[in-house]
Coordinates of C-alpha atoms in Angstrom, one line a residue:
M115 CA -148.2 111.9 -38.8
L116 CA -151.4 111.4 -41.0
K117 CA -151.6 115.0 -41.6
A118 CA -148.0 115.3 -42.7
N119 CA -148.6 112.4 -45.1
I120 CA -151.7 113.9 -46.6
I121 CA -149.8 117.2 -47.0
G122 CA -146.9 115.4 -48.7
I123 CA -149.5 113.7 -50.9
F124 CA -150.9 117.2 -52.0
V125 CA -147.4 118.6 -52.5
L126 CA -146.6 115.6 -54.8
L127 CA -149.8 115.8 -56.7
F128 CA -149.2 119.6 -57.2
V129 CA -145.7 119.1 -58.3
L130 CA -146.9 116.4 -60.8
F131 CA -149.5 118.8 -61.9
I132 CA -147.1 121.6 -62.6
Y133 CA -144.7 119.1 -64.3
G134 CA -147.6 118.0 -66.4
C135 CA -148.5 121.7 -67.3
L136 CA -144.9 122.3 -68.3
I137 CA -144.7 119.0 -70.6
Y138 CA -148.1 120.0 -72.1
L139 CA -146.9 123.6 -73.0
L140 CA -143.7 122.4 -74.3
I141 CA -145.7 119.9 -76.6
L142 CA -147.8 122.7 -77.8
I143 CA -144.8 125.0 -78.4
I144 CA -143.1 122.2 -80.5
K145 CA -146.4 121.5 -82.5
S146 CA -146.7 125.3 -83.1
L147 CA -143.1 125.7 -84.4
R148 CA -143.5 122.5 -86.6
K149 CA -146.4 124.1 -88.1
Y150 CA -144.8 127.4 -88.7
L151 CA -141.8 125.8 -90.3
R152 CA -144.0 123.8 -92.7
S153 CA -145.9 126.7 -93.8
G154 CA -143.1 128.6 -95.3
E155 CA -144.3 128.1 -98.9
I156 CA -147.9 129.2 -97.9
R157 CA -146.6 132.3 -96.3
K158 CA -144.5 133.2 -99.2
E159 CA -147.4 132.7 -101.5
Q160 CA -149.6 134.8 -99.5
R161 CA -147.0 137.5 -99.3
L162 CA -146.7 137.6 -103.0
V163 CA -150.6 137.5 -103.4
C164 CA -151.2 140.0 -100.7
Q165 CA -148.9 143.1 -101.0
S166 CA -149.2 146.8 -101.2
L167 CA -148.7 148.7 -104.3
G168 CA -145.2 149.7 -103.4
E169 CA -144.2 146.1 -102.9
A170 CA -145.7 145.0 -106.1
L171 CA -144.0 147.8 -108.1
K172 CA -140.7 146.8 -106.5
D173 CA -141.3 143.1 -107.4
H174 CA -142.0 143.8 -110.8
R175 CA -139.2 146.1 -111.2
I176 CA -136.7 143.5 -109.9
R177 CA -138.4 140.8 -111.9
C178 CA -137.6 142.9 -114.9
K179 CA -134.1 143.4 -113.8
M180 CA -134.5 147.2 -113.8
T181 CA -133.0 149.6 -111.7
Q182 CA -134.9 152.6 -110.0
E183 CA -132.7 155.0 -112.1
F184 CA -133.9 153.3 -115.3
V185 CA -137.6 153.3 -114.3
A186 CA -137.1 157.1 -113.5
E187 CA -135.5 157.9 -116.7
H188 CA -138.0 156.0 -118.6
L189 CA -140.9 157.9 -116.9
G190 CA -139.3 161.1 -116.7
V191 CA -139.4 161.5 -112.9
S192 CA -136.8 161.4 -110.2
R193 CA -135.4 158.2 -108.7
Q194 CA -136.4 159.5 -105.2
A195 CA -140.0 159.5 -106.7
V196 CA -139.7 155.8 -107.7
S197 CA -138.1 155.0 -104.3
K198 CA -141.1 156.7 -102.6
W199 CA -143.6 154.9 -104.8
E200 CA -141.9 151.5 -103.9
S201 CA -141.6 152.3 -100.2
G202 CA -145.3 153.4 -99.7
A203 CA -144.3 156.9 -98.9
S204 CA -146.5 158.2 -101.9
D205 CA -148.4 156.6 -104.7
P206 CA -147.7 157.4 -108.5
S207 CA -150.2 159.3 -110.6
T208 CA -152.6 157.3 -112.8
S209 CA -150.6 158.1 -115.8
N210 CA -147.5 157.1 -114.2
L211 CA -149.1 153.9 -113.0
L212 CA -150.1 153.1 -116.5
A213 CA -146.6 153.7 -117.8
L214 CA -145.1 151.6 -115.2
A215 CA -147.5 148.6 -116.2
K216 CA -146.7 149.0 -119.8
L217 CA -143.0 149.2 -118.8
Y218 CA -143.2 146.1 -116.8
G219 CA -144.9 144.3 -119.6
I220 CA -148.2 143.8 -117.6
S221 CA -151.6 145.4 -117.6
A222 CA -152.6 147.8 -115.3
E223 CA -155.4 145.7 -114.1
E224 CA -153.0 142.9 -113.3
L225 CA -150.6 145.3 -111.3
L226 CA -153.6 146.5 -109.4
R227 CA -155.0 143.0 -108.8
S228 CA -152.0 142.0 -106.9
I229 CA -152.5 144.7 -104.1
K230 CA -154.2 143.6 -100.8
Q231 CA -157.5 145.1 -99.9

């Protein structure tokens, strides 16, 4: 009888331990989700600051309300070339990069500064 009571106590403690661990994990998950949801502005800012050359080119083109076709015609390249630059499949030549910066109304240095290292 005493042995059964001791085993029952251990089982009860084990079950309480498991429930305690589950509650603790649930609290950690809730805290993580709250932190993630509150960091939306920070993530957006980091995404704008740290981006690839293609993303920077696309962001500036959209900011200037230009189409890929317009940019391609202005630079004398194909629309597919502009698409490849923005997707990161290829990089524009130095002369095209300077022309893009001029077209978007920014300096080449400013354009390159927005690229992540």
